[in-house]
XYZ file of C-alpha atoms in Angstrom:
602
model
C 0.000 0.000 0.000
C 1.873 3.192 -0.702
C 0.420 6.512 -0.272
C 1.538 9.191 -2.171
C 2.673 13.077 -1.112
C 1.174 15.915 -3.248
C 3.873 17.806 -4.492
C 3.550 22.030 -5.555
C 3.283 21.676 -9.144
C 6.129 23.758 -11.058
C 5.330 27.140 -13.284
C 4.102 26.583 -16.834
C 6.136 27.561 -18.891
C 5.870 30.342 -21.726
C 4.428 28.514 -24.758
C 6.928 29.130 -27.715
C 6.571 28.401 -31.717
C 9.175 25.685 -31.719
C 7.091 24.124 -29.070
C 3.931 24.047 -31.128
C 5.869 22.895 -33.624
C 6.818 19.996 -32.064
C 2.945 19.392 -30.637
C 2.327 19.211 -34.351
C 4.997 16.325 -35.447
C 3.698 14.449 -32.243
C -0.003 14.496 -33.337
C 0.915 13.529 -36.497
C 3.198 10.648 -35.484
C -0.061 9.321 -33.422
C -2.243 9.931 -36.379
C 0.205 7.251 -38.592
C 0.628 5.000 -35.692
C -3.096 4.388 -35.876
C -3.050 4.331 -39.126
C -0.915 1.135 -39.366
C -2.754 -0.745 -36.274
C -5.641 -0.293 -38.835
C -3.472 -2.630 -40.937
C -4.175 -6.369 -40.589
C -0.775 -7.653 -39.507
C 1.414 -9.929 -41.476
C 1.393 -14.021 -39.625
C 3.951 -15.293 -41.321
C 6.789 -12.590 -39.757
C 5.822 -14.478 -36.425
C 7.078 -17.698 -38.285
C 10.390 -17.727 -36.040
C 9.148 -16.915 -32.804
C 6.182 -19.008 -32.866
C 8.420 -22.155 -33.491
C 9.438 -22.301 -30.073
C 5.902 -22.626 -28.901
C 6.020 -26.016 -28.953
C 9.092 -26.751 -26.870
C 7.531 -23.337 -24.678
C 4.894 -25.421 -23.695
C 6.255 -28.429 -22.533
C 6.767 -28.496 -18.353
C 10.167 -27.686 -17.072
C 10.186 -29.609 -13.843
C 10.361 -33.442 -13.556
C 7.152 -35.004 -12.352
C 7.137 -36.418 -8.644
C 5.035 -39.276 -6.713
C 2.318 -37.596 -4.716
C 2.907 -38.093 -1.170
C 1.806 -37.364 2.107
C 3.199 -37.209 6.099
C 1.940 -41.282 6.065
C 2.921 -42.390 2.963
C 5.933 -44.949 5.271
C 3.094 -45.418 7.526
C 1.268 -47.420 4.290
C 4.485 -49.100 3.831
C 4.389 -50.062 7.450
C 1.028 -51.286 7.535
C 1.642 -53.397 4.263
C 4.432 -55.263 6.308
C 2.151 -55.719 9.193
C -0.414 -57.401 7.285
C 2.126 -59.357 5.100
C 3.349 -60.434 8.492
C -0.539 -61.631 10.483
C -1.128 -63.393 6.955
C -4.465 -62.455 6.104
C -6.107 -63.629 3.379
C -7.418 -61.154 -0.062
C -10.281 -59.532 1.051
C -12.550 -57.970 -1.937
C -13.745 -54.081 -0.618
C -15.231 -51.193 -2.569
C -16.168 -47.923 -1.651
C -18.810 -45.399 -1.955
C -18.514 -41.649 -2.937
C -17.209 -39.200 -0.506
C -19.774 -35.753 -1.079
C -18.391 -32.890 -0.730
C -21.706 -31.011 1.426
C -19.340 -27.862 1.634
C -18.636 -27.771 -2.373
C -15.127 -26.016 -1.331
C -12.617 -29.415 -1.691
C -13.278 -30.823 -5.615
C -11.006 -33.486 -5.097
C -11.579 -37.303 -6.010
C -11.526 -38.835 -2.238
C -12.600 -42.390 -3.722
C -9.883 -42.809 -5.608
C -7.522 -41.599 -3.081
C -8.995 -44.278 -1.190
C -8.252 -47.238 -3.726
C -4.441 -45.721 -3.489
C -4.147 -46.359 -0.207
C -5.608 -49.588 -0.654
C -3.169 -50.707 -3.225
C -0.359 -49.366 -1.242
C -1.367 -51.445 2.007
C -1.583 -54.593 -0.728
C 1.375 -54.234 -2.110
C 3.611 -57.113 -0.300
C 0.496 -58.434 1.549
C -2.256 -58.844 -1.059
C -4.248 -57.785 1.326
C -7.139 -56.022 -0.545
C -8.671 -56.240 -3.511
C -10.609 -53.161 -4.821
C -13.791 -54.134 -6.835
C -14.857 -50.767 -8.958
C -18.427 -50.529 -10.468
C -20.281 -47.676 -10.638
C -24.049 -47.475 -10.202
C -24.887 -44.131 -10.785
C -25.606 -43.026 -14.393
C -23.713 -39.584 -14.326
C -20.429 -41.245 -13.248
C -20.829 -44.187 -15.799
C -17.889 -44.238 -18.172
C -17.003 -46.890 -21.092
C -15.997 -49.489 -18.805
C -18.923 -49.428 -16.470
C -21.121 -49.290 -19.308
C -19.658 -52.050 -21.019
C -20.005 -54.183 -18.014
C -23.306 -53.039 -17.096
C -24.012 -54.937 -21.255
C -22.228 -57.660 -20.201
C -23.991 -58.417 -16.752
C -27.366 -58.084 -18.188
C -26.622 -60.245 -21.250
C -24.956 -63.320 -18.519
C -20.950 -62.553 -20.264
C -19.502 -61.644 -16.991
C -19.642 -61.951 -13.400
C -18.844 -60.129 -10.082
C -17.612 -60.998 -7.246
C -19.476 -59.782 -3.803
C -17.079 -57.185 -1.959
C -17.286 -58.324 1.888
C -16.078 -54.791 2.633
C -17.403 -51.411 1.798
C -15.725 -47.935 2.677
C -18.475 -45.073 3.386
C -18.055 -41.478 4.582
C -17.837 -37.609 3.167
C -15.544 -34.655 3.788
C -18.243 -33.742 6.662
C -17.336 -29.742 6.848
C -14.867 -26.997 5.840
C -14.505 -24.210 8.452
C -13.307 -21.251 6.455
C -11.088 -18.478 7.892
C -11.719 -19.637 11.618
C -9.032 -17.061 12.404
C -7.480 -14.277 10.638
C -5.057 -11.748 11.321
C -4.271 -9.102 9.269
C -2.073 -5.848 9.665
C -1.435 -3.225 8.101
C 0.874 0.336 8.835
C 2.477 2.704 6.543
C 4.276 5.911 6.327
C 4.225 9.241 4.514
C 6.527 12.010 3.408
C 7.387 14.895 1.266
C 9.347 13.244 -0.585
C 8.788 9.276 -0.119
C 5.814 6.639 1.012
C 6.422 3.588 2.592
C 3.909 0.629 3.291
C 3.675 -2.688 5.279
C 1.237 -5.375 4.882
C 0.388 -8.973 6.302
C -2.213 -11.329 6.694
C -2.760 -14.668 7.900
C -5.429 -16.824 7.764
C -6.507 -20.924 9.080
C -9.067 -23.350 7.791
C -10.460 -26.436 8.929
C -11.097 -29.339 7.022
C -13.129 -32.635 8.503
C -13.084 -35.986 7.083
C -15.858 -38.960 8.423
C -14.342 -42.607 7.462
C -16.553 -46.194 8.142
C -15.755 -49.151 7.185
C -19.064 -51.163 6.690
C -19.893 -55.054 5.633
C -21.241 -55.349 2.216
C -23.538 -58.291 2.883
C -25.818 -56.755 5.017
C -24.794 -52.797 3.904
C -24.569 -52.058 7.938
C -21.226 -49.879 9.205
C -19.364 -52.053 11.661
C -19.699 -50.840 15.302
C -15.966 -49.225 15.975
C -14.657 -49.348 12.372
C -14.548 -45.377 12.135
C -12.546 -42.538 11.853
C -13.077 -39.052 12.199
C -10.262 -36.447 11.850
C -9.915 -32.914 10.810
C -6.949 -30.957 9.046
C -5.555 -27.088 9.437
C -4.605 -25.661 6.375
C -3.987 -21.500 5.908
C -2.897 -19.223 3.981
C -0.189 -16.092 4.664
C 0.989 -13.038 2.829
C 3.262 -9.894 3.211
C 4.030 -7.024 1.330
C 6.474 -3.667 1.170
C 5.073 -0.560 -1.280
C 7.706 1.935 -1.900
C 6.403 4.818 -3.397
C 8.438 8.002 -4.153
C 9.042 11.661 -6.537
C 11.822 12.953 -7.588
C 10.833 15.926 -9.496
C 8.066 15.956 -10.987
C 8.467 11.655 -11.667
C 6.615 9.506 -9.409
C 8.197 6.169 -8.420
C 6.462 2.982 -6.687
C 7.331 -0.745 -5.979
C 5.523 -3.125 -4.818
C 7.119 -6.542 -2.966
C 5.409 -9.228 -1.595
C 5.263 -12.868 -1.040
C 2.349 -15.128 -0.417
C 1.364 -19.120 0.236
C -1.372 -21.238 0.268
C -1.917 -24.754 1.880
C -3.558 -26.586 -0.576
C -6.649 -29.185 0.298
C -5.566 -31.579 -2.068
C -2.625 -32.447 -0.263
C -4.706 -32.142 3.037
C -7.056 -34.645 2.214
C -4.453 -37.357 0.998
C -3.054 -36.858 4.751
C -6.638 -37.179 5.633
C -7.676 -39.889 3.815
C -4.016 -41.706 4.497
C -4.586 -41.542 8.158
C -8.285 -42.914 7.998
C -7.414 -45.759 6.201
C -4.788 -46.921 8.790
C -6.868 -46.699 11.161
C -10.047 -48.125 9.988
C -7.859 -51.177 8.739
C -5.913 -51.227 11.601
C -9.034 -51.816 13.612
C -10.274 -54.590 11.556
C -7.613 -56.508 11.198
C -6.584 -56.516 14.812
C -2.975 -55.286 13.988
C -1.250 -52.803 16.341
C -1.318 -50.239 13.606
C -0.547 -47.539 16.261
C 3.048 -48.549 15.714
C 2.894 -47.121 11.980
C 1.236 -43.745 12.978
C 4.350 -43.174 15.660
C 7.147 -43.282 12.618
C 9.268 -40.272 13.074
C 8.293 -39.810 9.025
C 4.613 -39.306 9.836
C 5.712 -35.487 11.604
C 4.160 -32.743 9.920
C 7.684 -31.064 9.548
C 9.428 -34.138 8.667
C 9.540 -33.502 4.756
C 10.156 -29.638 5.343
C 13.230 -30.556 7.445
C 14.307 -32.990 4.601
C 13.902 -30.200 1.646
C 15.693 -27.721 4.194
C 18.670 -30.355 4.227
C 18.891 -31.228 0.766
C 19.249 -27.566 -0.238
C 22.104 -26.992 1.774
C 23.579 -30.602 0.798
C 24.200 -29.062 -3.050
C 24.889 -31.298 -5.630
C 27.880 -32.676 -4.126
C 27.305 -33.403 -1.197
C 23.740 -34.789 -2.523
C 25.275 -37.317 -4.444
C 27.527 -38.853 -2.246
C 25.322 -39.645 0.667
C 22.376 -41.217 -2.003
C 25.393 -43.252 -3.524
C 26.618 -44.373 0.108
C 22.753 -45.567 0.920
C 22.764 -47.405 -2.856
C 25.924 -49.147 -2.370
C 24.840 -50.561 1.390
C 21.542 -51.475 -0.336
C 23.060 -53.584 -3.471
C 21.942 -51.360 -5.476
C 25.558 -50.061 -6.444
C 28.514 -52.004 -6.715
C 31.219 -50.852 -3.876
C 34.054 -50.920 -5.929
C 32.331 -47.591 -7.557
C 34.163 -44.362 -5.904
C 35.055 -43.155 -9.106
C 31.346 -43.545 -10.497
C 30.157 -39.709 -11.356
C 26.397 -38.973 -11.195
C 26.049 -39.595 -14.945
C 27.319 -42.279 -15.059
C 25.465 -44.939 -17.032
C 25.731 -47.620 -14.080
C 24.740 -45.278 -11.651
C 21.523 -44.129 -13.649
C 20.636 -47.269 -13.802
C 20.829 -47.928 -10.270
C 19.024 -44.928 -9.353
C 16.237 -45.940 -11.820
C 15.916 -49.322 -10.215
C 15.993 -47.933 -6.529
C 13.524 -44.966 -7.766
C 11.196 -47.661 -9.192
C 11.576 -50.058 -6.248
C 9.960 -47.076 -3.604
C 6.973 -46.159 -5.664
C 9.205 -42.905 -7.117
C 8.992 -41.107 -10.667
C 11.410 -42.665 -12.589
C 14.126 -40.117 -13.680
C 17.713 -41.547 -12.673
C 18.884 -38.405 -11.051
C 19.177 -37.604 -7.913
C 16.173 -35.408 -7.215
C 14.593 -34.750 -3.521
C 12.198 -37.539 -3.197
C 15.173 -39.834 -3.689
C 17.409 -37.808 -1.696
C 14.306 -38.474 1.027
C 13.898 -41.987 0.292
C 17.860 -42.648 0.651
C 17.981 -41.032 3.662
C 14.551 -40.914 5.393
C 15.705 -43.929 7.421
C 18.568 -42.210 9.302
C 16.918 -38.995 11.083
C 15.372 -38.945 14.322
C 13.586 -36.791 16.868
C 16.295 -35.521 19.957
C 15.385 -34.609 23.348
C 13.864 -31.361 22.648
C 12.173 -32.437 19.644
C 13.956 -31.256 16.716
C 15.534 -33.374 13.788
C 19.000 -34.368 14.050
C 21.003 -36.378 11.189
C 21.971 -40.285 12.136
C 25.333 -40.890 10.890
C 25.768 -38.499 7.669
C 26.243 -34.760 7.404
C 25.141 -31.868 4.936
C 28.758 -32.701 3.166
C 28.372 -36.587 2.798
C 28.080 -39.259 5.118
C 30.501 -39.804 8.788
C 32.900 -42.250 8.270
C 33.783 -44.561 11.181
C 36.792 -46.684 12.438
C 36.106 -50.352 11.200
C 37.359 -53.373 12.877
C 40.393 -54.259 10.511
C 41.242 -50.696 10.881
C 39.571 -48.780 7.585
C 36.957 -46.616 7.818
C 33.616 -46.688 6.644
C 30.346 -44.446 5.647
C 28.348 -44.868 8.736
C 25.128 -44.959 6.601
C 26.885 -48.069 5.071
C 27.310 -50.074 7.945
C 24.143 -49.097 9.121
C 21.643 -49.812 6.382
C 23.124 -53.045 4.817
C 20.139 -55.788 4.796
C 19.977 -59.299 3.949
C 19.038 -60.219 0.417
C 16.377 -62.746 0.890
C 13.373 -64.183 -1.365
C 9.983 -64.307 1.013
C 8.454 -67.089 -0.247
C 4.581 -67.630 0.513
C 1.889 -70.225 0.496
C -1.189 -67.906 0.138
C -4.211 -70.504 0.329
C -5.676 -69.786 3.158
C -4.915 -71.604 6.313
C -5.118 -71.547 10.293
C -2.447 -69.550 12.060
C 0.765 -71.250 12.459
C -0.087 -74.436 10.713
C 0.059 -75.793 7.451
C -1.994 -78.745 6.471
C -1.685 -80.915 3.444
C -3.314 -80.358 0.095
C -5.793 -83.068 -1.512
C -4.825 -84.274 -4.611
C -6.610 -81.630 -7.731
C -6.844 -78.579 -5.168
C -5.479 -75.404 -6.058
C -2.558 -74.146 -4.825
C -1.158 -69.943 -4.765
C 1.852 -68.869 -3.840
C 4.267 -65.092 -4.080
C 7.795 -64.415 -3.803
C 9.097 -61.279 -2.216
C 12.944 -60.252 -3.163
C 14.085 -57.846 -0.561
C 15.604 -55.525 -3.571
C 15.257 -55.193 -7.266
C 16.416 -58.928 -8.693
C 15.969 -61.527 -11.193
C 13.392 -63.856 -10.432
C 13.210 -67.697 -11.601
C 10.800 -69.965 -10.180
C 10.716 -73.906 -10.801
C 8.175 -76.442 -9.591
C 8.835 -79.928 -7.902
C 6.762 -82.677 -7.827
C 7.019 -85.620 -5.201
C 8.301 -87.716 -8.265
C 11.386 -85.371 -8.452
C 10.013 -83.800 -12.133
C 10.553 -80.275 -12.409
C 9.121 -77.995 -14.885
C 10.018 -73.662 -14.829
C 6.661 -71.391 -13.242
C 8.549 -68.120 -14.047
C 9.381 -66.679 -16.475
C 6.744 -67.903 -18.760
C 4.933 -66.806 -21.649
C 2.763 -64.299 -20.112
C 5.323 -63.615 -17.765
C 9.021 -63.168 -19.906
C 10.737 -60.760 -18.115
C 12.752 -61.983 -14.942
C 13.728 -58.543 -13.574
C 10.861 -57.641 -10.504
C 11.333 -54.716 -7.832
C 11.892 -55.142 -4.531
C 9.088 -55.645 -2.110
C 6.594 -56.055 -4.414
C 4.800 -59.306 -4.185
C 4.981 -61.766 -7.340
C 1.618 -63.785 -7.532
C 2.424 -67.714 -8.423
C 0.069 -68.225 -9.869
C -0.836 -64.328 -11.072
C -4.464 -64.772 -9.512
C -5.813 -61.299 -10.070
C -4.998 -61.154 -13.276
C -7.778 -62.229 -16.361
C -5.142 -64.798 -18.271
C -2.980 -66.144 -15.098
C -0.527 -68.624 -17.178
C -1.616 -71.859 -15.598
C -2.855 -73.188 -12.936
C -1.185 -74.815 -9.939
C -3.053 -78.300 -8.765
C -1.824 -80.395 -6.531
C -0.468 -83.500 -7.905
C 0.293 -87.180 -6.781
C 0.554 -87.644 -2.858
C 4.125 -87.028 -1.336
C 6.048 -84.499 -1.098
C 6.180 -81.280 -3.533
C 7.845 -77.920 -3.897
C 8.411 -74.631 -5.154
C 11.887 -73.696 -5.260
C 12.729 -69.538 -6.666
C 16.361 -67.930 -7.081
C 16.737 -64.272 -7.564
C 20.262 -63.448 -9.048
C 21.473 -59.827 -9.517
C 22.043 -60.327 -13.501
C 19.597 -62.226 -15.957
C 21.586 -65.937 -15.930
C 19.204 -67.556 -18.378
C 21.549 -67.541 -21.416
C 24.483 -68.950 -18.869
C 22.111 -71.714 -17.609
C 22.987 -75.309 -18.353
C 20.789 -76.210 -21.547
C 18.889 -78.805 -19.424
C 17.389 -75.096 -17.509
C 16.728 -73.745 -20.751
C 13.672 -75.541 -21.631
C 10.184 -73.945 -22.047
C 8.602 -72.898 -19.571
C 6.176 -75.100 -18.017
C 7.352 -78.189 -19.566
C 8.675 -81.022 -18.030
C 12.674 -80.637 -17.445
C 14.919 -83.651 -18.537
C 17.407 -84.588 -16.459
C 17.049 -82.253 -13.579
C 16.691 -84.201 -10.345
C 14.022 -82.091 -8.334
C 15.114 -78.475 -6.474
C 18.366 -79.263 -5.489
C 19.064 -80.127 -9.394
C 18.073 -76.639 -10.289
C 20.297 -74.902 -7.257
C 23.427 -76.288 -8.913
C 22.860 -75.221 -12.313
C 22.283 -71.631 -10.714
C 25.216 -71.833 -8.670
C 27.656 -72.694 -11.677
C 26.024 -69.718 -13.706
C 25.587 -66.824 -11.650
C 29.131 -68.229 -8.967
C 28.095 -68.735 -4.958
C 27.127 -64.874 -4.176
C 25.480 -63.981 -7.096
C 22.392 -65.720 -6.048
C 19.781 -66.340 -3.554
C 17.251 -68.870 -3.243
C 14.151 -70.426 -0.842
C 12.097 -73.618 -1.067
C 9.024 -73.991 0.324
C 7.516 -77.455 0.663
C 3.634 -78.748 1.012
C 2.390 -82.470 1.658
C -0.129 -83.572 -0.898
C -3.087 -86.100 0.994
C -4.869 -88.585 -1.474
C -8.411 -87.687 -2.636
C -10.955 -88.750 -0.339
C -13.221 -91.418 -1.721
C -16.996 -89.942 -3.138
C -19.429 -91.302 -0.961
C -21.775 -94.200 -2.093
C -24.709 -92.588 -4.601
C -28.114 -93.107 -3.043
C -30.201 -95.897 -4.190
C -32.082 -94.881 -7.244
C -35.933 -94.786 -7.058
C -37.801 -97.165 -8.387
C -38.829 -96.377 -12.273
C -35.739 -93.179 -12.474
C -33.578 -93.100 -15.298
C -30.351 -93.547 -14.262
C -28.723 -93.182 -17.732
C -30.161 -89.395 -17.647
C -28.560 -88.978 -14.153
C -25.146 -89.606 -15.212
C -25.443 -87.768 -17.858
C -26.483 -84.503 -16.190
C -23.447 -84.822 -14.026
C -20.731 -85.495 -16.480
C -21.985 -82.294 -18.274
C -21.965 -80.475 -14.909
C -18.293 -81.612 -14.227
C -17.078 -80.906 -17.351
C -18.403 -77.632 -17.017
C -16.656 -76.745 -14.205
C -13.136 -78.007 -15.447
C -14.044 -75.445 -18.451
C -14.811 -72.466 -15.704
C -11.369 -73.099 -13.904
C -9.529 -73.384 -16.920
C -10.626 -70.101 -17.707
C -10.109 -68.383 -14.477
C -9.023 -69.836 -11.271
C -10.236 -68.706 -7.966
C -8.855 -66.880 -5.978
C -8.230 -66.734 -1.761
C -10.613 -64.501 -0.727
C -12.135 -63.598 2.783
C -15.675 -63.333 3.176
């Protein structure tokens, strides 16, 4: 705001011919300047400037991962549930109104996000998505809505439902604003700020689908500040009879989007949480989950630079395997090293780049940073410059970030049928049996069954399947249940003894495989003698550390007898009985050739 002095205007001046004279060239300089803006102008001498329009137009910063303060938390929560074991449970949810009309953001799809990222290792949820309402009804709904009524498809019955709305916005429950300025005879001077706070309430149940009733407990109801701030400096001033005035400021704005990911993030944990009986409490106390925590981070990385940036990312890629460490003398650009940062980028849910941007400078580093007495953040083993280096015990030093963060690299390999806690009994002969495989960091992934007459034939890779490379922490589905052409099918076979066996090997082996490994894929192998045939031909191609493996074994039961078939009444056909069933059995085969079931909890 800048208020002006009025200043004593200075004498006119006597009016003189050469004056008029130049009054007169003026006016008619105007008079031709209209003249030609009466002129269409000319497109094609914009031909060279209007080339760059579209390069002009393209973004200039790198895309990012949206994120909130729980995004670890989901990560946490997906461990916990990989960890109690609990079966795939099909949910949906409803859509979240918006009563106020001031937060147009799409809450039920935020909602399948956190979903998927709570499923990720545990395959915990499935999210069933079909739209009832006609004004929300795209191509796919509509298409399945033609396929329902015509008998081409079928759903399955979510046993879970999500239902709530963004229940109020409290605009500008406080606001401060102030505002002084100053005056002189020669210069005005003007101070302005404002601050203001909103609050924004979100209502979360979690209800069963069977009987559409919310679950007694299952709820969460939280609310969200977000505000807005600004400040300014006018300057206004005259130096003769010229007037002068600037104007400084600088503003921001908390927006909801953002807020109601946190929102949304947090209700989610909790209303899971709740359900499946898991202390979940331990994933909301994270030292990531601090409002500041990410602030703190960006604060850091700034004063890092690009130096000091790289070296602690590289330290936290070489203790995870993700960088060889024989690679001091690797730059940033280096081809290896882009690679490795594209892997670890894809491997924590980043935008793939293969630079060293600030959510992987987070992600590298998120682990070592902690909460001191008073409070505040303090830096676990690593400085703005690089990381600390410590005394080891043969007498070299080390990055303390190294020593610190190195983790086993293990396969987590699953039976996923489900089962009773803590036991695992034995499969009939013909039932269906599902697996997944969890590498602990980006790997190749083979897979080869066993039967119990020592016959081994590859799962993965297959066909549908060809690439080997997976990312860590991601759960591979054996077979891929949830998806409409799985591969094959996995059926228990003769009673004894059978077996999964799956390597993961930092480089892609197949071509250095003995040629009795390189058969098709799920074809009998010749001349392999069961899992421990199939370790040894890994070991001589990819040498003793360059692999990993697990086994996991399962007892197959004989099939139970049918039971006797009732006496047939006197005068019934029995030909047409046995007919009716062969058809209905062969009818069935058909159905599970097509698509096999899969665990689900009801």
């Amino acid at each position: 705001m800048a208020m002006r002095s009025h200043l004593a205007s200075p004498e006119p001046e006597t009016t003189s011919t050469p004056s008029r004279g130049r009054r007169l060239l003026a006016a008619l300089g105007i008079l031709a300047a209209l003249a030609g803006c009466a002129t269409p102008l000319d497109a094609r001498k914009d031909t060279a400037y209007q080339q760059n329009a579209a390069v002009a137009n393209h973004p200039v910063v790198r895309p990012t991962r949206s994120v909130s303060s729980f995004s670890e938390s989901l990560t946490c929560m997906d461990r916990m549930l990989r960890e109690a074991q609990l079966p795939t449970t099909l949910i949906t949810s409803k859509q979240f109104i918006d009563f106020s009309g001031k937060v147009p953001v799409a809450t039920k799809d935020m909602i399948a996000t956190a979903l998927s990222q709570m499923s990720r290792l545990s395959n915990a949820f499935r999210f069933v998505d079909f739209e009832v309402d006609i004004a929300r009804q795209d191509t796919v709904q509509n298409l399945t809505t033609i396929l329902l009524n015509n008998n081409q498809m079928q759903l399955q019955r979510p046993a879970l439902y999500v239902s709530g709305a963004i229940a109020f916005v409290d605009q500008t429950v406080i606001s401060n604003t102030n505002d002084a300025g100053l005056s002189g005879p020669r210069v005005d001077l003007g101070y302005s700020r404002s601050r203001t706070a909103t609050i924004i309430g979100l209502e979360v149940h979690l209800g069963d689908f069977r009987t559409r009733t919310l679950i007694p407990g299952l709820d969460s109801a939280n609310e969200v500040t977000t505000g807005s701030g600004g400040q300014g400096v006018d300057v206004g001033g005259r130096i003769g009879t010229y007037g002068v005035k600037l104007n400084v400021g600088r503003d921001y704005v908390i927006g909801t989007g953002a807020a109601l990911r946190t929102l949304v993030d947090l209700a989610m944990i909790e209303i899971v949480g709740k359900w499946a009986r898991v202390p979940y409490w331990q994933c909301l106390t994270l030292d990531q989950a601090h409002p500041h925590f990410q602030r703190v981070m960006q604060d850091w990385y700034a004063e890092s630079g690009a130096s000091g940036q790289f070296q602690l990312v590289k330290a936290s890629l070489v203790a995870q395997g993700y960088v060889p460490r024989e690679s001091e003398a690797m730059s940033a650009t280096h081809p290896l090293m882009r690679r490795a940062l594209g892997r670890f980028q894809a491997d924590h849910g980043l935008a793939v780049n293969g630079v060293i941007d600030f959510p992987t400078y987070e992600a590298a580093l998120n682990s070592f940073v902690a909460l001191d007495d008073t409070g505040a953040f303090t830096r676990i083993g690593w400085t703005s410059s690089g990381p600390q280096h410590v005394a080891t015990a043969d007498g070299t030093t080390a990055p303390a970030i190294g020593l610190t963060t190195a983790a086993p690299w293990l396969i987590d390999l699953q039976i996923e049928n489900p089962q009773p806690a803590g036991e695992r009994p034995a499969f009939t002969e013909g039932e269906q049996i599902f697996l997944s495989a969890t590498v602990t960091k980006a790997s190749h992934l083979y897979c080869y069954y066993a039967d119990a007459a020592g016959g081994v034939m590859r799962l993965l890779p297959n066909a549908l399947q060809p690439h080997s490379l997976v990312s860590a922490n991601q759960a591979i589905r054996i077979p891929d249940w949830m998806a409409p052409s799985p591969g094959f099918i996995l059926d228990a076979g003769r009673p004894g003894t059978e077996g999964v066996i799956c390597i993961a090997t930092e480089q892609d082996v197949a071509p250095m495989l003995p040629a009795e490994l390189q058969a098709s894929a799920l074809t009998p192998l010749k001349n392999v003698a069961g899992t421990q045939g199939v370790l040894e031909g890994f070991a001589a191609a990819a040498g003793p550390n360059g692999h990993v493996s697990q086994v996991i074994q399962w007892t197959v039961q004989p099939r139970r007898p049918p039971p006797p078939a009732p006496m047939a009444a006197p005068g019934a056909g029995a030909g047409a009985g046995t007919g009716a069933g062969a058809s209905a059995t062969m009818a069935g085969a058909a159905a599970a050739q097509q698509r096999p079931p899969q665990p689900d909890r009801r």
